[in-house]
Amino acid sequence: MRALVFATNNKHKLEEVQALIGDKFQLKTLGEIGCLDEIPETGTTFRENASQKSHYIWDRFNMNCFSDDSGLEVDALNGEPGVYSAHYSGSRDWEENLQLVLDKMTGMKDRSARFKCIISIILDGNEHFFEGTVEGEITESRSGSAGFGYDPIFKPQGYEVSFAEMSAEEKNRISHRAQAVSKLVEFLNKQ
Ligand code: IMP
């Protein structure tokens, strides 16, 4: 089994992906390879940030690895919160961040938005990218309590409920992250 670092400390995320890729690769978290650093994310796009994290691990640990970066893009806010999704209001509090989006969107007619997820993987020194996007719109007010982040104010196209009103299974069938991960898994299964 080949070791593959997933540049995350979220065991739950790692187990989800491990279950999908079977036993060809053994995923390791940052903690498991002894990386306790706060990996810089200074890019201006999801792609740059994901790539920055993968290169950080490859350069210092010389191990195969992948990283993801994701967030919400709102057209009427010129693509914000974008790479600042996790701390848009200056705080990492999800409630404050989604409230700021709602406040900025007051009276806006164009409410189109999308979640994006980009994965960068460096395998034997070669980098590959996988992407997932889910189009939708920002609701007028929050609804639902499942999920995390901006889920209560995002209604995916073709649905009448927000991400936070869906079960985890339902969200995982269409989410940006699920799409990107499924492309990664398909790629890994061919290695
Ligand atoms: P990260 O890629 O895990 O760092 O996510 C960046 C930020 O984007 C999160 O902190 C959330 O604010 C937002 N985000 C990413 N994916 C989702 C999602 O599926 N639902 C709600 N918010 C999300």
Tab-separated table of N, CA, C and O and ligand atoms in Angstrom, residues 13 41 53 68-72 82 85-87 92 94 97 115-116 148-151 163 171 175-177, ligand 1:
chain	number	residue	atom	x	y	z
A	13	LYS	N	-12.888	13.845	7.426
A	13	LYS	CA	-12.711	14.020	5.977
A	13	LYS	C	-11.840	12.887	5.422
A	13	LYS	O	-12.115	12.325	4.381
A	41	GLU	N	-1.674	29.759	3.292
A	41	GLU	CA	-2.679	29.769	2.207
A	41	GLU	C	-2.784	31.213	1.781
A	41	GLU	O	-3.646	31.933	2.244
A	53	LYS	N	-0.517	24.228	-0.720
A	53	LYS	CA	-0.482	23.250	0.380
A	53	LYS	C	0.181	21.949	-0.067
A	53	LYS	O	0.996	21.381	0.661
A	68	ASP	N	-7.078	20.145	-0.521
A	68	ASP	CA	-8.252	20.743	-1.146
A	68	ASP	C	-8.425	22.168	-0.651
A	68	ASP	O	-7.924	22.539	0.407
A	69	ASP	N	-9.093	22.944	-1.463
A	69	ASP	CA	-9.486	24.277	-1.018
A	69	ASP	C	-10.874	24.522	-1.590
A	69	ASP	O	-11.175	24.087	-2.710
A	70	SER	N	-11.706	25.162	-0.801
A	70	SER	CA	-13.080	25.343	-1.260
A	70	SER	C	-13.648	26.632	-0.708
A	70	SER	O	-13.065	27.252	0.182
A	71	GLY	N	-14.786	27.022	-1.241
A	71	GLY	CA	-15.436	28.221	-0.744
A	71	GLY	C	-16.617	28.615	-1.612
A	71	GLY	O	-16.967	27.915	-2.568
A	72	LEU	N	-17.195	29.740	-1.241
A	72	LEU	CA	-18.408	30.241	-1.881
A	72	LEU	C	-18.059	31.462	-2.733
A	72	LEU	O	-17.347	32.353	-2.269
A	82	GLY	N	-15.178	33.936	-1.704
A	82	GLY	CA	-14.054	33.290	-2.391
A	82	GLY	C	-13.043	32.667	-1.457
A	82	GLY	O	-13.413	31.940	-0.534
A	85	SER	N	-13.539	32.734	2.330
A	85	SER	CA	-14.778	32.159	2.873
A	85	SER	C	-14.683	31.794	4.357
A	85	SER	O	-15.622	32.032	5.112
A	86	ALA	N	-13.568	31.231	4.766
A	86	ALA	CA	-13.468	30.735	6.151
A	86	ALA	C	-13.432	31.854	7.183
A	86	ALA	O	-13.743	31.632	8.346
A	87	HIS	N	-13.033	33.062	6.745
A	87	HIS	CA	-12.907	34.161	7.727
A	87	HIS	C	-13.327	35.503	7.118
A	87	HIS	O	-12.677	36.527	7.313
A	92	ARG	N	-13.694	33.461	12.392
A	92	ARG	CA	-13.926	32.147	11.781
A	92	ARG	C	-15.310	31.616	12.140
A	92	ARG	O	-15.626	30.459	11.860
A	94	TRP	N	-18.953	30.804	11.735
A	94	TRP	CA	-19.800	30.618	10.547
A	94	TRP	C	-20.982	31.568	10.536
A	94	TRP	O	-21.356	32.092	9.490
A	97	ASN	N	-20.009	35.026	9.464
A	97	ASN	CA	-19.654	35.073	8.050
A	97	ASN	C	-20.880	35.014	7.144
A	97	ASN	O	-20.990	35.774	6.191
A	115	PHE	N	-20.638	27.060	-4.980
A	115	PHE	CA	-19.558	26.520	-4.161
A	115	PHE	C	-18.581	25.855	-5.104
A	115	PHE	O	-18.991	25.156	-6.046
A	116	LYS	N	-17.292	26.054	-4.827
A	116	LYS	CA	-16.262	25.404	-5.634
A	116	LYS	C	-15.306	24.647	-4.726
A	116	LYS	O	-15.035	25.098	-3.599
A	148	PHE	N	-22.603	22.955	7.570
A	148	PHE	CA	-21.701	23.926	8.192
A	148	PHE	C	-21.559	25.140	7.277
A	148	PHE	O	-22.128	25.181	6.183
A	149	GLY	N	-20.784	26.101	7.748
A	149	GLY	CA	-20.447	27.265	6.916
A	149	GLY	C	-21.673	27.985	6.363
A	149	GLY	O	-22.612	28.316	7.083
A	150	TYR	N	-21.666	28.182	5.051
A	150	TYR	CA	-22.721	28.959	4.392
A	150	TYR	C	-23.921	28.096	3.986
A	150	TYR	O	-24.800	28.576	3.272
A	151	ASP	N	-23.966	26.848	4.418
A	151	ASP	CA	-25.053	25.940	4.020
A	151	ASP	C	-26.453	26.530	4.239
A	151	ASP	O	-27.326	26.355	3.377
A	163	PHE	N	-28.788	23.905	1.499
A	163	PHE	CA	-27.892	22.790	1.830
A	163	PHE	C	-28.100	22.360	3.289
A	163	PHE	O	-27.985	21.191	3.624
A	171	LYS	N	-26.753	16.003	0.348
A	171	LYS	CA	-25.758	17.032	0.003
A	171	LYS	C	-24.558	16.381	-0.691
A	171	LYS	O	-24.034	16.900	-1.674
A	175	SER	N	-22.637	17.793	-3.948
A	175	SER	CA	-21.765	18.883	-3.500
A	175	SER	C	-20.491	19.021	-4.337
A	175	SER	O	-20.031	18.070	-4.974
A	176	HIS	N	-19.958	20.224	-4.330
A	176	HIS	CA	-18.694	20.560	-4.980
A	176	HIS	C	-17.581	19.634	-4.497
A	176	HIS	O	-16.792	19.132	-5.282
A	177	ARG	N	-17.537	19.378	-3.185
A	177	ARG	CA	-16.464	18.543	-2.636
A	177	ARG	C	-16.620	17.098	-3.107
A	177	ARG	O	-15.646	16.460	-3.501
B	1	IMP	P1	-11.988	24.716	3.418
B	1	IMP	O1	-11.696	24.429	1.993
B	1	IMP	O2	-12.371	23.475	4.173
B	1	IMP	O3	-10.913	25.522	4.064
B	1	IMP	O4	-13.311	25.627	3.436
B	1	IMP	C1	-13.258	27.021	3.305
B	1	IMP	C2	-14.550	27.669	3.751
B	1	IMP	O5	-15.482	27.652	2.675
B	1	IMP	C3	-15.255	26.996	4.915
B	1	IMP	O6	-14.777	27.458	6.140
B	1	IMP	C4	-16.694	27.433	4.670
B	1	IMP	O7	-16.905	28.729	5.160
B	1	IMP	C5	-16.792	27.487	3.154
B	1	IMP	N1	-17.297	26.208	2.626
B	1	IMP	C6	-16.624	25.294	1.895
B	1	IMP	N2	-17.407	24.248	1.581
B	1	IMP	C7	-18.605	24.506	2.146
B	1	IMP	C8	-19.836	23.768	2.186
B	1	IMP	O8	-19.991	22.653	1.678
B	1	IMP	N3	-20.835	24.356	2.861
B	1	IMP	C9	-20.733	25.572	3.461
B	1	IMP	N4	-19.619	26.283	3.464
B	1	IMP	C10	-18.547	25.764	2.811
